[in-house]
Amino acid sequence: MARGAASEWPQWPVCWMAAGVLSTLCALALAAGVASIAPFPAGTRVMAALLVLTLAWPALAAWSLGTGRRMRSALMQGGLALCSGAVAAAGFLG
Amino acid sequence: MKQTQPLNLVRQALTAHGLAGVVFAALIYHVSLTGTLSVFAGELRQLEQPRAPTVGALSPETYAVAVIEGLRIAKGGEAPIILLGPTEPLPRLEIRVPGEGSYYADLEGRAAVAVETNFSDFVTELHEALHLPSPWGISLVAASGIALLALLISGILAHPQILRDAFKLRLGGSARTEQVDFHNRAGVWGLPFHLIVTVSGTFLALLPLLAAPLAFLAYDGDIDRAMAEQMGPQIDGTGARQPLPDIAALIRQVERENQPARVSFVMVENPLTDLQLIDTDVPRQLAAGESYRFDGAGRALGPAGFADGAAEKQVQAAMFPLHFGTFGGLPVRLVYGVLGAGLCWLCATGMRIWFLRQRQRGHARPRLEKLWLGIAWGQPLALAIAFAAAAWGVSPLLAYLAASLLLLIPPFTRLPDRSVRQAYGWGAPLCAIVGTAAFAL
């Protein structure tokens, strides 16, 4: 097998796990956080959350696909998703 | 040479661009192609039924007659009655009763011809949800929008001298350099359009999927308040049958109070008991329209606020016109058509660059190249075949599925790629001409 191909393919599951699943979770959690606690009227929060989702999701996916430091990006996205999810839950319940 | 961005960032952006492009190319190409056709849905509907009655500006009395016709079509049931007024791309009055039928009305508002726009309906549904059940179809379309946005973001980051290279086109060199320049120039010059249609399209796809849960969070679980604030005043139907209010008087009132707006949509949500919606166009604004609501007795409940309400409502109302170019008449739609075709071409050249790069690295992927040839050149032909099939009364969906599968075969035979491209390239306009002639006859 040509050099490069051997090292490229095994990384795909990791890469797509970060770009597909983690970036989705992270963007959804960010949107939920915006919907819950952003300092706007409720209707504006819904629209702002959708716009954040529309823009943050592809940005995070592109970052996950391009970065060479996949573990670091995965941990950062995971952490961001957890924090945003916790903020969203606290905002909703509080 | 001074770089404006670190090389590492450019390399990472290129990696992301390549990966997202290869995996999502077919889906993005497909959604872009059907979207470009959907921009001309009004013209396509006219083409499919050239002899249906054409109407101009309608009087309130005509709408009132059409509502009565809708009641007749509904056969006393509780299906909503929807009147779609004439627009610039489609100067027809449609009476639609979901579950019962749709008819084009004549100048007096009477149902004249059953609506049979199978190809237009097929293409728009293909663009919006790929003919897959909810939420899978619309989720895939949203994913294609996210992937395209990721490609745009990574494409911009991978291009540190975006302004300086704006006119660079190295023809006559290597095939890859030529393709890269074509790809980059088309991408850069069309960037504002690509961003607008992709953000608005992704937003429109995500809206039905996620607006309700986000509104649940934002309104602390009060969905009734969310509905009233976001969609306009709501009422609880009493369930008691009552006579229809004077629709013509309501339309006159709406048009008088909102000159020079004209009514373009009327909906009786639950005939004889419930909410009546009367929508107008909004001249000189981007919003698709304003919605005025009345209860079953004809009492005004107020406007929804899409034209001059809260910012989020105006943004929401502007997304559809922005996505389909319905805000500036035929010239804007033509620009959307050209730039939409450019987006398809951008997708095709992107894949071509990837294949050439793989070849140069010694990782040629001949089967993928053949498959892509079948998709990139086969899909326009498959859609044209579906159009011609619809003209002969064959289901466009079946024709499209069969053609899409069959057109993947020739690239894998001994036929030269060039012959396949030529055959598919000439076949598409030929089928479109045959279909147009068949509809006209």
Coordinates of C-alpha atoms in Angstrom, one line a residue:
Chain A
M1 CA 0.0 0.0 0.0
A2 CA 1.3 3.4 -0.9
R3 CA 2.7 5.5 1.9
G4 CA 0.1 7.9 3.4
A5 CA -2.9 5.7 2.6
A6 CA -2.0 3.3 5.4
S7 CA -1.8 6.1 7.9
E8 CA -4.9 7.9 6.5
W9 CA -7.6 5.3 6.6
P10 CA -7.4 4.1 10.2
Q11 CA -8.0 7.6 11.3
W12 CA -11.3 8.0 9.5
P13 CA -13.5 6.6 12.3
V14 CA -11.9 8.9 14.8
C15 CA -12.1 11.8 12.4
W16 CA -15.8 11.3 11.5
M17 CA -16.7 10.5 15.1
A18 CA -15.5 14.0 16.0
A19 CA -16.8 15.7 12.9
G20 CA -20.1 13.9 12.8
V21 CA -21.2 13.1 16.3
L22 CA -19.2 15.4 18.5
S23 CA -19.6 18.5 16.4
T24 CA -23.4 17.8 16.2
L25 CA -23.7 17.4 20.0
C26 CA -21.6 20.4 20.7
A27 CA -23.6 22.6 18.2
L28 CA -26.9 21.4 19.6
A29 CA -25.7 22.0 23.2
L30 CA -24.6 25.5 22.3
A31 CA -27.9 26.2 20.6
A32 CA -29.8 24.9 23.7
G33 CA -27.6 27.2 25.9
V34 CA -28.4 30.2 23.7
A35 CA -32.1 29.3 23.8
S36 CA -32.1 29.0 27.5
I37 CA -30.0 31.9 28.8
A38 CA -29.2 34.4 26.1
P39 CA -30.1 38.0 27.2
F40 CA -32.9 38.5 24.6
P41 CA -36.6 38.1 24.5
A42 CA -37.7 34.4 24.2
G43 CA -38.6 34.7 20.5
T44 CA -35.2 36.2 19.6
R45 CA -33.5 33.5 21.6
V46 CA -35.1 30.8 19.5
M47 CA -33.9 32.5 16.3
A48 CA -30.5 33.2 17.7
A49 CA -30.1 29.6 18.8
L50 CA -31.0 28.4 15.3
L51 CA -28.5 30.8 13.7
V52 CA -25.8 29.7 16.2
L53 CA -26.6 26.1 15.3
T54 CA -26.4 26.8 11.6
L55 CA -23.0 28.5 11.9
A56 CA -21.3 26.7 14.8
W57 CA -22.1 23.2 13.5
P58 CA -20.2 23.5 10.2
A59 CA -17.4 25.5 11.8
L60 CA -16.9 22.7 14.4
A61 CA -17.2 20.0 11.8
A62 CA -14.6 21.7 9.6
W63 CA -12.3 22.1 12.6
S64 CA -12.7 18.4 13.5
L65 CA -11.9 17.3 9.9
G66 CA -8.9 19.5 9.4
T67 CA -7.1 19.4 12.7
G68 CA -4.2 17.1 13.3
R69 CA -4.8 17.2 17.0
R70 CA -7.9 15.1 17.1
M71 CA -7.8 14.1 20.7
R72 CA -7.5 17.7 21.8
S73 CA -10.3 18.9 19.5
A74 CA -12.5 16.0 20.7
L75 CA -11.9 16.8 24.3
M76 CA -12.6 20.5 23.8
Q77 CA -15.8 19.8 21.9
G78 CA -16.9 17.3 24.5
G79 CA -16.2 19.7 27.3
L80 CA -18.0 22.5 25.4
A81 CA -21.0 20.3 24.8
L82 CA -21.1 19.3 28.5
C83 CA -20.8 22.9 29.8
S84 CA -23.4 24.2 27.3
G85 CA -25.7 21.4 28.1
A86 CA -25.4 22.0 31.8
V87 CA -26.0 25.8 31.3
A88 CA -29.0 25.0 29.1
A89 CA -30.4 22.7 31.8
A90 CA -29.7 25.1 34.6
G91 CA -31.4 28.0 32.6
F92 CA -34.4 25.9 31.9
L93 CA -34.8 24.5 35.4
G94 CA -33.9 27.7 37.2
Chain B
M1 CA 6.3 36.0 -0.1
K2 CA 4.4 37.1 3.0
Q3 CA 1.6 34.8 3.9
T4 CA -1.5 36.3 5.4
Q5 CA -2.4 33.1 7.2
P6 CA -0.2 30.4 8.8
L7 CA 0.6 27.6 6.4
N8 CA -0.6 25.1 9.0
L9 CA -4.0 26.6 9.0
V10 CA -4.2 26.5 5.2
R11 CA -3.1 22.8 5.2
Q12 CA -5.7 21.9 7.9
A13 CA -8.4 23.8 6.0
L14 CA -7.5 22.0 2.8
T15 CA -7.7 18.6 4.6
A16 CA -11.1 19.5 6.0
H17 CA -12.2 20.8 2.6
G18 CA -11.1 17.6 0.9
L19 CA -12.7 15.2 3.4
A20 CA -16.0 16.9 3.6
G21 CA -16.1 17.4 -0.1
V22 CA -15.5 13.7 -1.0
V23 CA -18.0 12.3 1.5
F24 CA -20.8 14.8 0.8
A25 CA -20.2 15.7 -2.9
A26 CA -23.0 13.6 -4.3
L27 CA -25.6 14.8 -1.8
I28 CA -24.5 18.5 -2.1
Y29 CA -24.5 18.2 -5.9
H30 CA -27.9 16.6 -5.9
V31 CA -29.5 19.2 -3.5
S32 CA -27.9 22.1 -5.5
L33 CA -29.2 20.7 -8.8
T34 CA -32.8 20.2 -7.6
G35 CA -32.6 23.6 -5.8
T36 CA -31.6 25.3 -9.1
L37 CA -34.6 23.8 -10.8
S38 CA -36.9 24.6 -7.8
V39 CA -36.1 28.3 -8.3
F40 CA -38.1 28.0 -11.5
A41 CA -41.0 26.0 -10.0
G42 CA -43.5 28.6 -11.1
E43 CA -42.4 28.5 -14.7
L44 CA -42.3 24.7 -14.6
R45 CA -45.8 24.6 -13.3
Q46 CA -46.9 26.8 -16.2
L47 CA -45.0 24.6 -18.6
E48 CA -46.7 21.5 -17.3
Q49 CA -50.2 22.9 -17.7
P50 CA -50.0 25.6 -20.4
R51 CA -53.8 25.7 -20.9
A52 CA -54.8 26.2 -17.3
P53 CA -56.5 29.6 -16.7
T54 CA -54.2 32.5 -16.2
V55 CA -55.4 35.3 -13.9
G56 CA -54.2 38.7 -13.0
A57 CA -55.0 40.8 -9.9
L58 CA -58.1 39.3 -8.3
S59 CA -61.0 41.0 -6.6
P60 CA -62.0 40.1 -3.1
E61 CA -65.3 38.6 -4.5
T62 CA -63.3 36.2 -6.6
Y63 CA -61.5 34.9 -3.5
A64 CA -64.8 34.6 -1.8
V65 CA -66.2 32.5 -4.6
A66 CA -63.1 30.3 -4.5
V67 CA -63.6 29.7 -0.8
I68 CA -67.1 28.5 -1.5
E69 CA -65.7 26.3 -4.2
G70 CA -63.2 25.0 -1.6
L71 CA -66.1 24.2 0.7
R72 CA -67.8 22.2 -2.1
I73 CA -64.5 20.3 -2.8
A74 CA -64.1 19.6 0.9
K75 CA -67.6 18.0 0.8
G76 CA -68.5 19.3 4.2
G77 CA -65.3 17.9 5.8
E78 CA -62.9 19.7 8.1
A79 CA -59.9 19.8 5.8
P80 CA -58.4 23.3 5.5
I81 CA -59.2 25.3 2.4
I82 CA -56.2 27.0 1.0
L83 CA -56.2 29.6 -1.8
L84 CA -52.9 30.4 -3.5
G85 CA -53.2 33.6 -5.3
P86 CA -51.5 34.6 -8.5
T87 CA -47.8 35.5 -8.3
E88 CA -45.4 36.8 -10.9
P89 CA -43.9 33.4 -11.7
L90 CA -47.2 31.6 -11.5
P91 CA -50.2 33.9 -12.4
R92 CA -52.9 31.3 -11.3
L93 CA -55.4 31.0 -8.6
E94 CA -55.2 27.6 -7.0
I95 CA -57.8 26.1 -4.7
R96 CA -56.2 23.4 -2.5
V97 CA -58.0 21.2 -0.2
P98 CA -55.5 18.7 1.3
G99 CA -56.7 15.1 1.0
E100 CA -59.5 16.1 -1.5
G101 CA -57.7 17.8 -4.4
S102 CA -56.3 20.9 -6.0
Y103 CA -57.8 22.9 -8.8
Y104 CA -56.8 26.0 -10.8
A105 CA -59.7 28.5 -10.8
D106 CA -60.9 30.7 -13.5
L107 CA -61.3 34.5 -13.4
E108 CA -64.5 34.2 -11.4
G109 CA -63.0 31.9 -8.8
R110 CA -64.6 28.7 -9.9
A111 CA -62.6 25.5 -10.0
A112 CA -61.8 24.9 -13.7
V113 CA -58.9 22.4 -14.1
A114 CA -57.4 19.9 -11.7
V115 CA -53.8 20.7 -10.8
E116 CA -51.5 18.1 -12.4
T117 CA -48.0 19.5 -11.9
N118 CA -46.4 16.1 -11.1
F119 CA -42.9 17.0 -12.2
S120 CA -42.7 20.4 -10.3
D121 CA -44.1 18.7 -7.2
F122 CA -41.5 15.9 -7.6
V123 CA -38.6 18.3 -8.0
T124 CA -39.5 20.6 -5.1
E125 CA -40.1 17.6 -2.8
L126 CA -36.8 16.1 -4.0
H127 CA -35.0 19.3 -3.0
E128 CA -36.8 19.7 0.3
A129 CA -36.7 16.1 1.6
L130 CA -35.4 13.8 -1.1
H131 CA -38.8 12.0 -1.1
L132 CA -37.8 10.3 2.2
P133 CA -40.2 10.3 5.2
S134 CA -39.8 12.9 7.9
P135 CA -37.5 13.5 9.7
W136 CA -35.0 11.5 7.7
G137 CA -35.3 13.3 4.4
I138 CA -35.1 16.8 5.7
S139 CA -32.3 15.8 8.1
L140 CA -30.2 14.6 5.2
V141 CA -30.9 17.9 3.4
A142 CA -29.9 19.8 6.5
A143 CA -26.7 17.7 6.7
S144 CA -25.9 18.6 3.1
G145 CA -26.3 22.3 4.0
I146 CA -24.0 21.9 7.1
A147 CA -21.4 20.1 4.9
L148 CA -21.6 22.8 2.3
L149 CA -21.2 25.5 4.9
A150 CA -18.2 23.5 6.3
L151 CA -16.8 23.4 2.7
L152 CA -17.3 27.2 2.3
I153 CA -15.6 27.9 5.6
S154 CA -12.7 25.6 5.0
G155 CA -12.5 26.9 1.4
I156 CA -12.1 30.5 2.6
L157 CA -9.5 29.5 5.2
A158 CA -7.6 27.5 2.7
H159 CA -7.3 30.5 0.4
P160 CA -5.1 33.1 2.1
Q161 CA -4.8 35.4 -0.9
I162 CA -8.4 35.4 -1.8
L163 CA -8.6 39.0 -3.1
R164 CA -5.2 39.0 -4.8
D165 CA -6.0 35.8 -6.7
A166 CA -9.5 37.0 -7.7
F167 CA -8.6 37.2 -11.4
K168 CA -6.0 34.4 -11.6
L169 CA -6.8 31.8 -14.3
R170 CA -3.9 29.7 -15.5
L171 CA -5.2 28.1 -18.6
G172 CA -3.1 25.8 -20.8
G173 CA -1.0 24.4 -18.0
S174 CA -1.6 21.2 -16.1
A175 CA -5.1 19.9 -15.9
R176 CA -5.1 20.1 -12.1
T177 CA -3.9 23.7 -12.1
E178 CA -6.6 24.6 -14.6
Q179 CA -9.3 22.9 -12.5
V180 CA -8.1 24.4 -9.3
D181 CA -8.2 27.9 -10.8
F182 CA -11.7 27.3 -12.2
H183 CA -12.9 26.0 -8.9
N184 CA -11.4 28.8 -6.9
R185 CA -12.6 31.6 -9.1
A186 CA -16.1 30.2 -9.4
G187 CA -16.1 29.7 -5.6
V188 CA -14.8 33.2 -4.8
W189 CA -17.0 35.1 -7.2
G190 CA -20.1 33.2 -6.2
L191 CA -19.2 33.3 -2.5
P192 CA -21.9 35.8 -1.4
F193 CA -24.6 33.8 -3.2
H194 CA -23.3 30.5 -1.9
L195 CA -23.3 31.8 1.6
I196 CA -26.8 33.2 1.3
V197 CA -28.4 30.2 -0.2
T198 CA -26.6 27.7 2.1
V199 CA -27.3 29.6 5.4
S200 CA -30.9 30.2 4.4
G201 CA -31.4 26.6 3.1
T202 CA -29.8 25.0 6.2
F203 CA -31.9 27.3 8.4
L204 CA -35.1 26.4 6.6
A205 CA -34.2 22.7 6.9
L206 CA -33.4 22.9 10.6
L207 CA -36.4 25.1 11.4
P208 CA -39.1 22.3 11.3
L209 CA -36.7 19.9 13.1
L210 CA -35.5 22.0 16.0
A211 CA -37.6 25.1 16.3
A212 CA -40.1 23.3 18.7
P213 CA -37.5 21.9 21.2
L214 CA -35.6 25.3 21.2
A215 CA -38.9 27.2 21.7
F216 CA -39.7 24.8 24.5
L217 CA -36.4 25.8 26.2
A218 CA -36.7 29.5 25.4
Y219 CA -40.4 29.8 26.6
D220 CA -39.8 27.6 29.7
G221 CA -42.1 24.9 28.3
D222 CA -45.0 27.3 27.4
I223 CA -45.6 26.1 23.9
D224 CA -49.0 28.1 23.6
R225 CA -47.1 31.4 24.2
A226 CA -44.4 30.3 21.8
M227 CA -47.0 29.6 19.1
A228 CA -48.8 32.9 19.6
E229 CA -45.6 34.9 19.6
Q230 CA -43.9 33.1 16.7
M231 CA -46.7 32.2 14.4
G232 CA -49.3 35.0 15.2
P233 CA -52.5 35.0 17.3
Q234 CA -54.0 31.5 17.8
I235 CA -57.5 30.6 18.8
D236 CA -59.0 27.4 20.2
G237 CA -61.8 26.2 18.0
T238 CA -65.1 26.0 19.7
G239 CA -66.1 23.0 17.7
A240 CA -69.5 24.5 17.0
R241 CA -70.3 24.9 13.4
Q242 CA -71.0 28.5 12.4
P243 CA -71.5 30.2 9.0
L244 CA -68.4 31.4 7.2
P245 CA -67.7 35.1 7.7
D246 CA -67.8 37.5 4.7
I247 CA -64.4 36.6 3.2
A248 CA -64.6 39.4 0.6
A249 CA -65.2 42.0 3.3
L250 CA -62.2 40.7 5.3
I251 CA -60.0 40.8 2.2
R252 CA -61.2 44.4 1.4
Q253 CA -60.4 45.4 5.0
V254 CA -56.9 43.9 4.9
E255 CA -56.1 45.4 1.5
R256 CA -57.5 48.8 2.5
E257 CA -55.5 48.9 5.8
N258 CA -52.2 47.7 4.1
Q259 CA -52.1 49.5 0.7
P260 CA -50.4 48.8 -1.7
A261 CA -50.1 45.2 -0.5
R262 CA -52.3 42.7 -2.3
V263 CA -53.8 39.5 -0.8
S264 CA -51.8 36.5 -2.1
F265 CA -53.0 33.7 0.2
V266 CA -56.2 32.8 2.0
M267 CA -56.6 29.9 4.3
V268 CA -59.7 28.8 6.2
E269 CA -58.0 26.5 8.7
N270 CA -61.1 24.6 9.8
P271 CA -64.1 25.5 7.6
L272 CA -67.1 26.9 9.5
T273 CA -65.5 26.7 13.0
D274 CA -62.1 28.1 13.3
L275 CA -59.2 30.4 12.3
Q276 CA -59.1 32.3 9.0
L277 CA -55.8 33.5 7.7
I278 CA -55.4 36.1 5.0
D279 CA -51.9 36.7 3.8
T280 CA -50.7 39.6 1.7
D281 CA -47.5 40.2 -0.2
V282 CA -45.2 42.9 1.3
P283 CA -44.1 45.3 -1.5
R284 CA -40.6 46.7 -1.2
Q285 CA -39.6 44.3 1.6
L286 CA -37.7 41.0 1.7
A287 CA -40.3 39.2 3.8
A288 CA -42.3 36.6 2.0
G289 CA -45.6 38.1 3.2
E290 CA -47.6 39.2 6.2
S291 CA -50.3 37.1 7.8
Y292 CA -53.5 38.6 9.1
R293 CA -55.7 36.4 11.3
F294 CA -59.4 36.4 12.0
D295 CA -61.6 34.1 14.1
G296 CA -64.5 32.1 12.8
A297 CA -66.8 35.0 13.2
G298 CA -64.6 37.3 11.3
R299 CA -63.2 39.3 14.2
A300 CA -59.6 40.5 13.6
L301 CA -57.0 39.0 15.8
G302 CA -54.1 41.0 14.4
P303 CA -51.1 40.5 12.2
A304 CA -48.4 37.8 12.8
G305 CA -45.7 40.5 12.5
F306 CA -43.6 39.0 9.7
A307 CA -43.3 42.4 7.9
D308 CA -42.7 44.8 10.8
G309 CA -42.8 42.7 14.0
A310 CA -39.9 41.5 16.1
A311 CA -36.6 41.0 14.4
E312 CA -36.7 37.2 14.6
K313 CA -40.0 37.1 12.7
Q314 CA -38.7 39.3 10.0
V315 CA -35.6 37.2 9.7
Q316 CA -37.7 34.0 9.5
A317 CA -40.0 35.5 6.9
A318 CA -37.0 36.6 4.8
M319 CA -35.3 33.2 4.6
F320 CA -37.6 31.6 1.9
P321 CA -37.3 34.6 -0.5
L322 CA -33.5 34.7 0.1
H323 CA -33.2 30.9 -0.5
F324 CA -35.3 30.7 -3.7
G325 CA -34.8 34.2 -5.1
T326 CA -38.5 35.1 -5.1
F327 CA -37.9 38.7 -4.1
G328 CA -36.9 40.5 -7.3
G329 CA -38.9 39.0 -10.2
L330 CA -37.5 37.0 -13.2
P331 CA -34.1 38.8 -13.3
V332 CA -33.2 37.7 -9.7
R333 CA -34.4 34.2 -10.4
L334 CA -32.2 34.0 -13.6
V335 CA -29.2 35.2 -11.5
Y336 CA -30.1 32.5 -8.9
G337 CA -30.4 29.9 -11.8
V338 CA -26.9 30.8 -13.2
L339 CA -25.3 30.9 -9.7
G340 CA -27.0 27.7 -8.7
A341 CA -25.7 26.0 -11.8
G342 CA -22.3 27.5 -10.8
L343 CA -22.6 25.8 -7.4
C344 CA -23.2 22.4 -9.1
W345 CA -20.2 23.1 -11.3
L346 CA -18.1 24.0 -8.3
C347 CA -19.0 20.7 -6.8
A348 CA -18.0 18.9 -10.0
T349 CA -14.7 20.7 -10.4
G350 CA -13.9 20.0 -6.7
M351 CA -14.3 16.3 -7.2
R352 CA -12.2 16.5 -10.4
I353 CA -9.4 18.2 -8.5
W354 CA -9.5 15.5 -5.8
F355 CA -9.4 12.7 -8.4
L356 CA -6.4 14.4 -10.2
R357 CA -4.6 14.8 -6.9
Q358 CA -5.2 11.2 -6.0
R359 CA -3.8 10.1 -9.4
Q360 CA -0.7 12.3 -9.0
R361 CA -0.1 10.8 -5.6
G362 CA -0.3 7.3 -7.1
H363 CA -3.7 6.5 -5.4
A364 CA -5.9 6.6 -8.5
R365 CA -9.5 5.7 -7.8
P366 CA -10.9 4.6 -11.1
R367 CA -14.2 3.1 -9.8
L368 CA -15.0 6.2 -7.8
E369 CA -14.2 8.3 -10.8
K370 CA -16.6 6.3 -12.9
L371 CA -19.3 6.5 -10.2
W372 CA -18.9 10.3 -10.0
L373 CA -19.1 10.5 -13.8
G374 CA -22.4 8.6 -13.6
I375 CA -23.7 11.0 -10.9
A376 CA -22.4 14.3 -12.2
W377 CA -23.5 13.9 -15.8
G378 CA -26.3 11.4 -15.1
Q379 CA -28.3 13.3 -12.6
P380 CA -29.3 16.2 -15.0
L381 CA -30.2 13.6 -17.6
A382 CA -32.2 11.6 -15.0
L383 CA -34.2 14.7 -14.1
A384 CA -34.8 15.5 -17.8
I385 CA -36.0 12.0 -18.3
A386 CA -38.3 12.3 -15.4
F387 CA -39.6 15.6 -16.9
A388 CA -40.3 13.9 -20.3
A389 CA -41.8 10.9 -18.5
A390 CA -44.2 13.2 -16.6
A391 CA -45.3 14.6 -19.9
W392 CA -46.4 11.1 -20.9
G393 CA -48.2 10.5 -17.7
V394 CA -45.5 8.3 -16.1
S395 CA -44.6 8.9 -12.5
P396 CA -41.6 11.2 -12.5
L397 CA -40.3 9.6 -9.3
L398 CA -40.2 6.1 -10.8
A399 CA -38.7 7.4 -14.0
Y400 CA -36.1 9.3 -12.1
L401 CA -35.1 6.4 -9.8
A402 CA -34.9 4.0 -12.8
A403 CA -32.9 6.5 -14.9
S404 CA -30.6 7.3 -12.0
L405 CA -29.7 3.6 -11.5
L406 CA -29.4 2.8 -15.3
L407 CA -27.3 5.9 -16.0
L408 CA -24.7 4.6 -13.5
I409 CA -23.9 1.6 -15.7
P410 CA -22.5 3.1 -19.0
P411 CA -19.4 4.7 -17.2
F412 CA -18.4 1.2 -16.1
T413 CA -18.6 -0.3 -19.6
R414 CA -15.9 -0.1 -22.3
L415 CA -17.4 3.2 -23.5
P416 CA -14.9 6.1 -23.4
D417 CA -15.7 8.6 -20.6
R418 CA -15.8 11.3 -23.3
S419 CA -18.6 9.5 -25.1
V420 CA -20.6 9.0 -21.9
R421 CA -20.2 12.7 -21.1
Q422 CA -21.3 13.7 -24.6
A423 CA -24.3 11.4 -24.6
Y424 CA -25.5 12.5 -21.2
G425 CA -24.7 16.1 -22.0
W426 CA -26.8 16.1 -25.2
G427 CA -29.4 13.8 -23.8
A428 CA -30.5 16.1 -21.0
P429 CA -31.5 19.1 -23.2
L430 CA -33.0 16.7 -25.8
C431 CA -35.3 15.1 -23.2
A432 CA -36.2 18.6 -21.8
I433 CA -37.2 19.7 -25.3
V434 CA -39.2 16.5 -25.9
G435 CA -40.9 16.9 -22.6
T436 CA -41.8 20.6 -23.2
A437 CA -43.2 19.7 -26.6
A438 CA -45.3 16.9 -25.2
F439 CA -46.7 19.2 -22.5
A440 CA -47.5 21.8 -25.0
L441 CA -49.3 19.3 -27.2

